[in-house]
Tab-separated table of C-alpha atoms and ligand atoms in Angstrom:
chain	number	residue	atom	x	y	z
N	21	MET	CA	27.635	33.135	90.309
N	22	LYS	CA	26.473	33.905	86.733
N	23	GLY	CA	27.063	37.363	85.240
N	24	LYS	CA	24.302	39.985	85.294
N	25	SER	CA	23.575	39.656	81.551
N	26	THR	CA	23.154	35.897	81.861
N	27	GLN	CA	20.893	36.377	84.882
N	28	ILE	CA	18.728	38.835	82.945
N	29	ILE	CA	18.320	36.448	79.998
N	30	ALA	CA	17.437	33.519	82.296
N	31	SER	CA	15.201	35.458	84.658
N	32	GLY	CA	11.452	35.180	85.095
N	33	TYR	CA	10.406	32.840	82.321
N	34	SER	CA	12.219	29.864	80.867
N	35	GLY	CA	10.025	28.957	77.926
N	36	LYS	CA	9.796	25.361	79.142
N	37	SER	CA	6.273	24.059	79.043
N	38	THR	CA	6.478	23.269	82.766
N	39	SER	CA	6.953	26.963	83.497
N	40	LEU	CA	3.548	27.892	82.041
N	41	GLU	CA	1.236	28.836	84.840
N	42	ARG	CA	-2.267	27.528	85.214
N	43	TYR	CA	-3.955	30.750	84.255
N	44	HIS	CA	-7.085	30.661	82.121
N	45	SER	CA	-7.856	34.164	80.918
N	46	ILE	CA	-11.289	34.564	79.360
N	47	ASN	CA	-9.738	35.702	76.078
N	48	PRO	CA	-6.758	33.858	74.575
N	49	PRO	CA	-3.299	35.125	75.506
N	50	ILE	CA	-1.171	36.987	72.961
N	51	TYR	CA	2.155	35.398	72.071
N	52	HIS	CA	4.872	37.618	70.661
N	53	ALA	CA	7.454	35.271	69.204
N	54	SER	CA	9.643	34.586	66.260
N	55	THR	CA	11.425	31.748	68.101
N	56	VAL	CA	9.344	28.988	69.617
N	57	LEU	CA	11.204	26.688	72.049
N	58	PHE	CA	11.313	22.899	72.113
N	59	ASP	CA	11.612	20.901	75.303
N	60	ASP	CA	14.348	18.525	74.126
N	61	TYR	CA	16.332	17.123	71.194
N	62	ALA	CA	13.638	14.521	70.467
N	63	GLU	CA	11.163	17.325	69.695
N	64	LEU	CA	13.677	19.134	67.485
N	65	LYS	CA	14.315	15.886	65.606
N	66	ALA	CA	10.588	15.352	65.127
N	67	VAL	CA	10.368	18.840	63.567
N	68	GLY	CA	13.123	17.952	61.099
N	69	GLN	CA	11.285	14.759	60.177
N	70	GLY	CA	7.971	16.572	59.734
N	71	GLN	CA	6.492	14.620	62.630
N	72	TYR	CA	5.948	17.421	65.130
N	73	ASP	CA	2.384	18.631	65.381
N	74	GLY	CA	3.066	21.742	67.499
N	75	PHE	CA	4.197	25.227	66.481
N	76	THR	CA	7.755	25.341	65.184
N	77	TYR	CA	8.347	29.036	64.438
N	78	GLY	CA	6.592	32.417	64.605
N	79	THR	CA	5.442	32.174	61.007
N	80	ASP	CA	3.386	29.098	61.954
N	81	GLY	CA	1.083	31.568	63.683
N	82	SER	CA	0.203	31.107	67.318
N	83	PRO	CA	-2.634	29.782	69.454
N	84	THR	CA	-4.239	33.257	69.221
N	85	GLN	CA	-4.165	33.195	65.429
N	86	ARG	CA	-5.423	29.606	65.344
N	87	ALA	CA	-8.277	30.522	67.702
N	88	PHE	CA	-9.298	33.342	65.370
N	89	GLU	CA	-9.052	31.113	62.293
N	90	GLN	CA	-11.068	28.397	63.998
N	91	ALA	CA	-13.794	30.882	64.919
N	92	ILE	CA	-14.102	32.079	61.313
N	93	THR	CA	-14.114	28.507	59.976
N	94	GLU	CA	-16.982	27.618	62.289
N	95	LEU	CA	-19.006	30.757	61.541
N	96	GLU	CA	-18.523	30.467	57.796
N	97	GLY	CA	-19.158	26.732	57.772
N	98	GLY	CA	-16.020	26.149	55.680
N	99	TYR	CA	-13.172	23.653	56.079
N	100	TRP	CA	-10.052	25.735	56.810
N	101	THR	CA	-9.274	29.418	57.363
N	102	LYS	CA	-6.068	31.384	57.084
N	103	ALA	CA	-5.598	34.837	58.595
N	104	PHE	CA	-3.776	37.485	56.536
N	105	PRO	CA	-2.261	40.868	57.396
N	106	SER	CA	-5.083	42.581	55.455
N	107	GLY	CA	-8.215	41.867	53.469
N	108	LEU	CA	-6.452	42.723	50.227
N	109	LEU	CA	-3.696	40.199	50.950
N	110	ALA	CA	-6.347	37.546	51.592
N	111	ILE	CA	-7.887	38.252	48.171
N	112	THR	CA	-4.592	38.383	46.278
N	113	SER	CA	-3.354	35.194	47.994
N	114	VAL	CA	-6.484	33.347	46.894
N	115	LEU	CA	-5.844	34.516	43.334
N	116	GLN	CA	-2.206	33.394	43.529
N	117	ALA	CA	-3.167	30.007	44.932
N	118	PHE	CA	-5.759	29.036	42.368
N	119	LEU	CA	-4.556	30.677	39.145
N	120	GLN	CA	-1.656	29.875	36.879
N	121	SER	CA	-0.237	31.017	33.563
N	122	GLY	CA	-2.800	30.700	30.769
N	123	ASP	CA	-5.799	30.953	33.121
N	124	HIS	CA	-8.579	33.506	32.851
N	125	LEU	CA	-10.040	35.228	35.912
N	126	LEU	CA	-13.561	36.679	35.919
N	127	VAL	CA	-14.241	39.477	38.406
N	128	CYS	CA	-17.393	41.498	39.136
N	129	ASN	CA	-16.952	45.082	37.957
N	130	SER	CA	-17.820	46.493	41.387
N	131	VAL	CA	-14.827	44.774	42.986
N	132	TYR	CA	-12.712	46.488	45.653
N	133	GLY	CA	-10.510	48.779	43.516
N	134	PRO	CA	-6.994	47.572	44.447
N	135	VAL	CA	-7.899	44.080	43.179
N	136	ARG	CA	-7.954	45.549	39.657
N	137	ARG	CA	-4.486	46.984	40.220
N	138	PHE	CA	-3.192	43.574	41.365
N	139	ALA	CA	-4.728	41.889	38.305
N	140	LYS	CA	-3.200	44.465	35.961
N	141	ASN	CA	0.243	44.772	37.565
N	142	LEU	CA	0.874	41.221	38.757
N	143	LEU	CA	-1.497	38.601	37.384
N	144	GLU	CA	-0.963	39.876	33.861
N	145	LYS	CA	2.814	39.597	34.334
N	146	PHE	CA	2.390	35.922	35.212
N	147	GLY	CA	0.203	35.160	32.197
N	148	VAL	CA	-3.227	35.347	33.833
N	149	THR	CA	-5.821	37.447	32.009
N	150	THR	CA	-8.673	39.149	33.830
N	151	SER	CA	-12.008	40.418	32.584
N	152	TYR	CA	-14.943	41.990	34.396
N	153	PHE	CA	-18.652	41.156	34.391
N	154	PRO	CA	-21.609	43.338	35.431
N	155	ALA	CA	-21.999	43.396	39.212
N	156	ASN	CA	-25.712	42.482	39.001
N	157	ALA	CA	-24.984	39.304	37.010
N	158	GLY	CA	-26.675	35.942	37.438
N	159	ALA	CA	-26.967	33.156	34.882
N	160	ASP	CA	-25.992	35.669	32.172
N	161	ILE	CA	-22.420	35.294	33.414
N	162	ALA	CA	-22.328	32.473	30.851
N	163	ASN	CA	-21.615	35.184	28.249
N	164	TYR	CA	-18.330	35.999	29.984
N	165	ILE	CA	-16.993	32.503	30.612
N	166	ARG	CA	-14.108	31.346	28.392
N	167	PRO	CA	-12.665	27.850	27.963
N	168	GLU	CA	-9.683	28.913	30.110
N	169	THR	CA	-11.736	30.576	32.883
N	170	ARG	CA	-10.550	29.073	36.142
N	171	LEU	CA	-11.923	31.326	38.884
N	172	ILE	CA	-14.836	33.736	39.361
N	173	LEU	CA	-14.395	36.411	42.035
N	174	LEU	CA	-17.644	37.794	43.444
N	175	GLU	CA	-18.299	40.719	45.747
N	176	SER	CA	-21.947	40.937	46.686
N	177	PRO	CA	-22.968	43.600	47.274
N	178	GLY	CA	-20.197	45.718	45.771
N	179	SER	CA	-18.920	47.954	48.540
N	180	ASN	CA	-19.428	51.268	46.687
N	181	THR	CA	-22.309	50.672	44.307
N	182	PHE	CA	-24.096	47.812	46.124
N	183	GLU	CA	-25.227	45.670	43.196
N	184	ILE	CA	-26.164	42.132	44.238
N	185	GLN	CA	-25.068	39.062	42.303
N	186	ASP	CA	-27.258	36.000	41.913
N	187	VAL	CA	-24.759	33.754	43.663
N	188	PRO	CA	-26.671	30.437	43.332
N	189	ALA	CA	-27.120	30.961	39.575
N	190	ILE	CA	-23.437	31.869	39.125
N	191	VAL	CA	-22.259	28.937	41.255
N	192	LYS	CA	-24.427	26.516	39.274
N	193	LEU	CA	-22.908	27.636	35.984
N	194	ALA	CA	-19.394	27.720	37.415
N	195	ARG	CA	-19.729	24.136	38.636
N	196	GLU	CA	-21.012	22.979	35.262
N	197	HIS	CA	-17.841	24.455	33.721
N	198	GLY	CA	-15.456	23.228	36.450
N	199	ILE	CA	-14.732	26.812	37.561
N	200	LEU	CA	-14.051	27.770	41.185
N	201	THR	CA	-15.963	30.618	42.859
N	202	ALA	CA	-14.641	32.942	45.551
N	203	ILE	CA	-16.595	35.711	47.261
N	204	ASP	CA	-15.637	38.802	49.214
N	205	ASN	CA	-18.137	38.394	52.053
N	206	THR	CA	-17.047	41.468	54.014
N	207	TRP	CA	-20.314	43.429	53.746
N	208	ALA	CA	-22.570	40.632	54.935
N	209	THR	CA	-20.168	39.136	57.514
N	210	PRO	CA	-20.731	35.450	58.373
N	211	LEU	CA	-23.950	36.548	60.086
N	212	PHE	CA	-25.858	37.718	57.009
N	213	PHE	CA	-24.561	35.532	54.177
N	214	SER	CA	-23.333	31.934	54.168
N	215	PRO	CA	-21.173	31.401	51.085
N	216	PHE	CA	-20.606	27.676	51.613
N	217	ARG	CA	-24.332	27.010	51.999
N	218	HIS	CA	-24.697	28.613	48.571
N	219	GLY	CA	-21.991	26.396	47.074
N	220	VAL	CA	-19.191	28.988	46.918
N	221	ASP	CA	-15.714	27.434	47.256
N	222	ILE	CA	-13.819	30.271	48.980
N	223	SER	CA	-15.015	33.038	51.299
N	224	ILE	CA	-12.895	36.093	52.002
N	225	HIS	CA	-13.220	38.803	54.643
N	226	SER	CA	-11.639	42.124	55.254
N	227	VAL	CA	-11.719	41.499	59.024
N	228	THR	CA	-10.639	45.126	59.247
N	229	LYS	CA	-14.325	46.042	58.886
N	230	TYR	CA	-17.228	44.715	60.988
N	231	ILE	CA	-15.543	41.702	62.561
N	232	SER	CA	-12.863	43.739	64.310
N	233	GLY	CA	-15.283	46.654	64.418
N	234	HIS	CA	-13.214	49.456	65.931
N	235	SER	CA	-11.226	50.890	62.990
N	236	ASP	CA	-7.915	50.078	64.678
N	237	VAL	CA	-7.070	46.687	63.148
N	238	LEU	CA	-5.919	45.528	59.717
N	239	LEU	CA	-6.642	41.839	59.150
N	240	GLY	CA	-8.031	39.532	56.491
N	241	SER	CA	-9.215	35.962	56.279
N	242	ALA	CA	-9.849	33.394	53.583
N	243	THR	CA	-11.853	30.256	54.280
N	244	VAL	CA	-11.840	27.370	51.836
N	245	SER	CA	-13.849	24.216	51.225
N	246	GLU	CA	-12.265	20.815	51.843
N	247	ALA	CA	-11.700	20.355	48.107
N	248	CYS	CA	-9.701	23.606	47.934
N	249	TYR	CA	-7.695	23.008	51.102
N	250	ALA	CA	-4.583	21.310	49.691
N	251	THR	CA	-3.974	23.946	47.003
N	252	PHE	CA	-4.569	26.841	49.342
N	253	HIS	CA	-2.525	25.355	52.191
N	254	LYS	CA	0.399	24.878	49.791
N	255	LEU	CA	0.359	28.579	48.865
N	256	CYS	CA	0.107	29.688	52.516
N	257	ARG	CA	2.934	27.328	53.502
N	258	SER	CA	5.130	28.483	50.609
N	259	LEU	CA	4.684	32.138	51.546
N	260	GLU	CA	4.728	31.380	55.303
N	261	ILE	CA	1.647	33.549	55.682
N	262	PHE	CA	0.921	34.712	59.213
N	263	ALA	CA	-0.962	37.590	60.821
N	264	SER	CA	-0.221	39.933	63.697
N	265	GLN	CA	-1.073	38.349	67.040
N	266	ASP	CA	-2.440	41.633	68.366
N	267	ALA	CA	-4.703	41.945	65.321
N	268	CYS	CA	-5.978	38.384	65.785
N	269	TYR	CA	-6.619	39.052	69.457
N	270	LEU	CA	-8.511	42.273	68.748
N	271	ALA	CA	-10.498	40.636	65.962
N	272	LEU	CA	-11.517	37.784	68.255
N	273	ARG	CA	-12.547	40.322	70.872
N	274	GLY	CA	-14.497	42.301	68.272
N	275	LEU	CA	-16.194	39.155	67.050
N	276	LYS	CA	-17.842	38.656	70.454
N	277	THR	CA	-19.934	41.803	69.984
N	278	LEU	CA	-20.475	41.486	66.229
N	279	THR	CA	-24.112	40.426	66.481
N	280	ILE	CA	-25.210	43.343	68.598
N	281	ARG	CA	-23.114	45.933	66.743
N	282	LEU	CA	-24.282	44.768	63.357
N	283	LYS	CA	-27.926	44.871	64.453
N	284	GLN	CA	-27.478	48.520	65.409
N	285	HIS	CA	-25.557	49.386	62.223
N	286	GLU	CA	-28.301	47.680	60.205
N	287	ALA	CA	-31.190	49.488	61.883
N	288	SER	CA	-29.567	52.936	61.719
N	289	ALA	CA	-28.424	52.561	58.097
N	290	LEU	CA	-31.830	51.368	56.962
N	291	ALA	CA	-33.574	54.254	58.739
N	292	LEU	CA	-31.197	56.775	57.192
N	293	ALA	CA	-31.403	55.187	53.723
N	294	THR	CA	-35.218	55.189	53.817
N	295	TRP	CA	-35.270	58.851	54.861
N	296	LEU	CA	-32.724	59.793	52.181
N	297	GLU	CA	-34.898	58.280	49.440
N	298	ALA	CA	-37.452	61.018	50.098
N	299	GLN	CA	-34.964	63.898	49.909
N	300	PRO	CA	-35.328	66.055	46.758
N	301	ALA	CA	-31.568	66.269	46.035
N	302	VAL	CA	-31.205	62.484	45.994
N	303	ASP	CA	-31.667	60.558	42.761
N	304	ALA	CA	-31.219	57.024	44.098
N	305	VAL	CA	-30.250	55.314	47.322
N	306	LEU	CA	-28.146	52.208	46.783
N	307	HIS	CA	-29.056	49.883	49.626
N	308	PRO	CA	-30.062	46.271	48.901
N	309	ALA	CA	-32.642	46.148	51.714
N	310	LEU	CA	-34.687	48.956	50.107
N	311	LEU	CA	-37.621	47.872	47.945
N	312	SER	CA	-36.350	50.255	45.260
N	313	HIS	CA	-33.046	48.381	44.903
N	314	PRO	CA	-33.024	46.558	41.534
N	315	GLU	CA	-31.805	43.297	43.107
N	316	HIS	CA	-33.813	43.598	46.314
N	317	ALA	CA	-35.589	40.275	45.700
N	318	ILE	CA	-32.299	38.418	45.361
N	319	TRP	CA	-30.942	40.073	48.492
N	320	GLN	CA	-34.090	39.059	50.367
N	321	ARG	CA	-33.845	35.484	49.115
N	322	ASP	CA	-30.143	34.955	49.918
N	323	PHE	CA	-29.211	37.240	52.831
N	324	ASP	CA	-30.234	37.288	56.492
N	325	GLY	CA	-29.709	41.007	57.055
N	326	SER	CA	-28.043	44.179	55.809
N	327	ALA	CA	-24.949	46.040	56.916
N	328	GLY	CA	-24.419	49.698	57.836
N	329	ILE	CA	-22.827	50.992	54.664
N	330	PHE	CA	-24.633	52.255	51.575
N	331	SER	CA	-24.374	54.967	48.916
N	332	PHE	CA	-26.639	57.529	47.352
N	333	VAL	CA	-26.523	59.229	43.967
N	334	LEU	CA	-27.114	62.954	43.701
N	335	LYS	CA	-29.480	64.462	41.130
N	336	PRO	CA	-27.524	65.279	37.924
N	337	GLN	CA	-27.717	69.051	38.475
N	338	TYR	CA	-25.312	68.818	41.427
N	339	ALA	CA	-21.686	69.096	40.386
N	340	GLU	CA	-18.506	68.299	42.309
N	341	GLU	CA	-18.455	71.694	43.944
N	342	ALA	CA	-21.849	71.047	45.556
N	343	LEU	CA	-20.718	67.577	46.573
N	344	SER	CA	-17.652	68.974	48.328
N	345	ARG	CA	-19.833	71.481	50.201
N	346	PHE	CA	-22.044	68.618	51.365
N	347	VAL	CA	-19.124	66.503	52.554
N	348	ASP	CA	-17.383	69.383	54.324
N	349	SER	CA	-20.619	70.379	56.098
N	350	LEU	CA	-21.001	67.015	57.833
N	351	GLU	CA	-20.006	67.076	61.466
N	352	LEU	CA	-20.714	63.553	62.709
N	353	PHE	CA	-19.509	61.764	59.572
N	354	ALA	CA	-15.717	61.969	59.447
N	355	ILE	CA	-14.037	61.877	56.041
N	356	GLY	CA	-12.088	58.665	55.743
N	357	TYR	CA	-11.709	55.297	54.070
N	358	SER	CA	-12.835	51.944	55.326
N	359	TRP	CA	-15.999	51.023	57.188
N	360	GLY	CA	-17.488	48.710	59.767
N	361	GLY	CA	-16.273	50.707	62.772
N	362	PHE	CA	-18.124	52.547	65.526
N	363	LYS	CA	-17.692	56.006	63.987
N	364	SER	CA	-19.707	57.239	61.047
N	365	LEU	CA	-17.620	57.965	57.955
N	366	VAL	CA	-18.202	59.500	54.549
N	367	THR	CA	-16.473	59.192	51.190
N	368	ALA	CA	-17.651	60.661	47.905
N	369	GLY	CA	-16.806	60.615	44.223
N	370	LYS	CA	-17.557	58.853	40.958
N	371	PHE	CA	-17.427	55.316	42.325
N	372	ALA	CA	-18.715	53.233	39.436
N	373	GLN	CA	-15.509	52.009	37.789
N	374	SER	CA	-16.983	50.281	34.786
N	375	GLU	CA	-18.761	51.957	31.896
N	376	SER	CA	-21.391	49.230	32.027
N	377	SER	CA	-22.300	50.213	35.579
N	378	ARG	CA	-25.755	51.749	36.162
N	379	TYR	CA	-24.132	54.707	37.881
N	380	HIS	CA	-21.104	55.291	35.715
N	381	ASP	CA	-19.979	58.943	35.780
N	382	ARG	CA	-22.417	59.912	38.563
N	383	TRP	CA	-21.487	61.747	41.753
N	384	MET	CA	-22.112	59.552	44.754
N	385	VAL	CA	-21.809	59.695	48.492
N	386	ARG	CA	-20.999	56.618	50.555
N	387	LEU	CA	-22.013	56.587	54.199
N	388	ASN	CA	-20.595	54.204	56.754
N	389	VAL	CA	-23.242	54.454	59.440
N	390	GLY	CA	-21.654	54.131	62.860
N	391	LEU	CA	-23.083	53.629	66.327
N	392	GLU	CA	-24.112	57.224	67.053
N	393	ASP	CA	-27.812	58.011	67.665
N	394	VAL	CA	-29.510	57.788	64.308
N	395	THR	CA	-31.586	60.949	64.908
N	396	ASP	CA	-28.336	62.908	65.274
N	397	LEU	CA	-26.899	61.328	62.124
N	398	GLN	CA	-30.045	62.181	60.177
N	399	GLU	CA	-29.953	65.768	61.383
N	400	ASP	CA	-26.289	65.996	60.349
N	401	VAL	CA	-27.100	64.778	56.828
N	402	ARG	CA	-30.183	67.040	56.618
N	403	ARG	CA	-28.076	70.112	57.437
N	404	ALA	CA	-25.395	69.132	54.941
N	405	LEU	CA	-27.947	68.447	52.181
N	406	ALA	CA	-29.276	71.953	52.707
N	407	LYS	CA	-25.792	73.225	51.737
N	408	LEU	CA	-25.934	71.564	48.337
B	15	PLP	C1	-15.120	45.033	50.096
B	15	PLP	C2	-13.715	45.154	50.551
B	15	PLP	N1	-12.927	44.087	50.458
B	15	PLP	C3	-11.636	44.131	50.833
B	15	PLP	C4	-11.090	45.294	51.337
B	15	PLP	C5	-9.647	45.310	51.732
B	15	PLP	O1	-9.541	45.163	53.084
B	15	PLP	P1	-8.255	45.669	53.907
B	15	PLP	O2	-8.433	47.139	54.105
B	15	PLP	O3	-8.347	44.866	55.164
B	15	PLP	O4	-7.068	45.323	53.072
B	15	PLP	C6	-11.880	46.426	51.479
B	15	PLP	C7	-11.319	47.666	52.049
B	15	PLP	O5	-11.898	48.709	52.054
B	15	PLP	C8	-13.232	46.362	51.057
B	15	PLP	O6	-14.032	47.429	51.133
């Protein structure tokens, strides 16, 4: 008779493949594991010889993570996807994979703020210089390209100021100069913009936003073309990148309702943006699907829809004190970062980071339009505007 502790360790589940039950849940199972078991010595030996095609350790990911990555690869139309613990880590890993000492990185000036911090604090340390180009750039990006430019990072539209880049024009120039292009495709999701169809080499998502959709997951993804696979795979392998199994599971579950959620976000945001344009306190509404948006024609040409987040600029006579009264008067829009979830959110400030931005030094409000009834959201904003 074995001791109680031995019985406990051996009880219930052996980890042998024969012990797996025939149980096909509609969603993939979640595997919590650092150790992954092998059936016999022959398998262990195959691992050592690099001839084992199964999972060898928790950092290899799991079937749940692979299922998520496969889904994103298919939707994006790319070659290979890696999941990351956050969107920012997906972006910074792409930069680490494709840049080396002496290289120059070109980034749109509307980029997600922490990317600037990474460029300043880390890329610079490793001999990579970064410069920024106007977020509404197209072929004029030629003025910013240097002989040592290796990568162009796009974010279209920018997630605070919503400028649109002419991606086909930028890609054409980049290819002529042998420069790679990567895009943060979070706003559009794979449903509304297809980076690879437009010739972009790398597509990145903060899955945290629309794809997971419920503001309770942090996850990122980067999808690469076949030509970029070897370099990117090497980086991921070297860092043993993996993502939380629970996050991958929740993201896959969120993905199933992305189409219908995004349709609702799109309709509500567009209705609210259109109404806001007519409000006397509002100087400009920054939403690419509005006719008034300076790059509306490019958005219409390249995108298949619009998301639920946009900003508006207050008339110059309203100072920060009025802005804070507006924000604090909202009842349905909670004050908080991030976007793409079911609940409406608001942030406010001077978002335009670059002096060359159209809206530099202007007070702005950013609305993440959730899944509440749009008439209630409009009434909430109307009441808060009255407090300005
Ligand atoms: C456009 C954009 N990209 C990337 C990120 C980073 O994503 P995560 O929060 O998953 O790190 C954000 C986060 O707000 C974002 O807005």
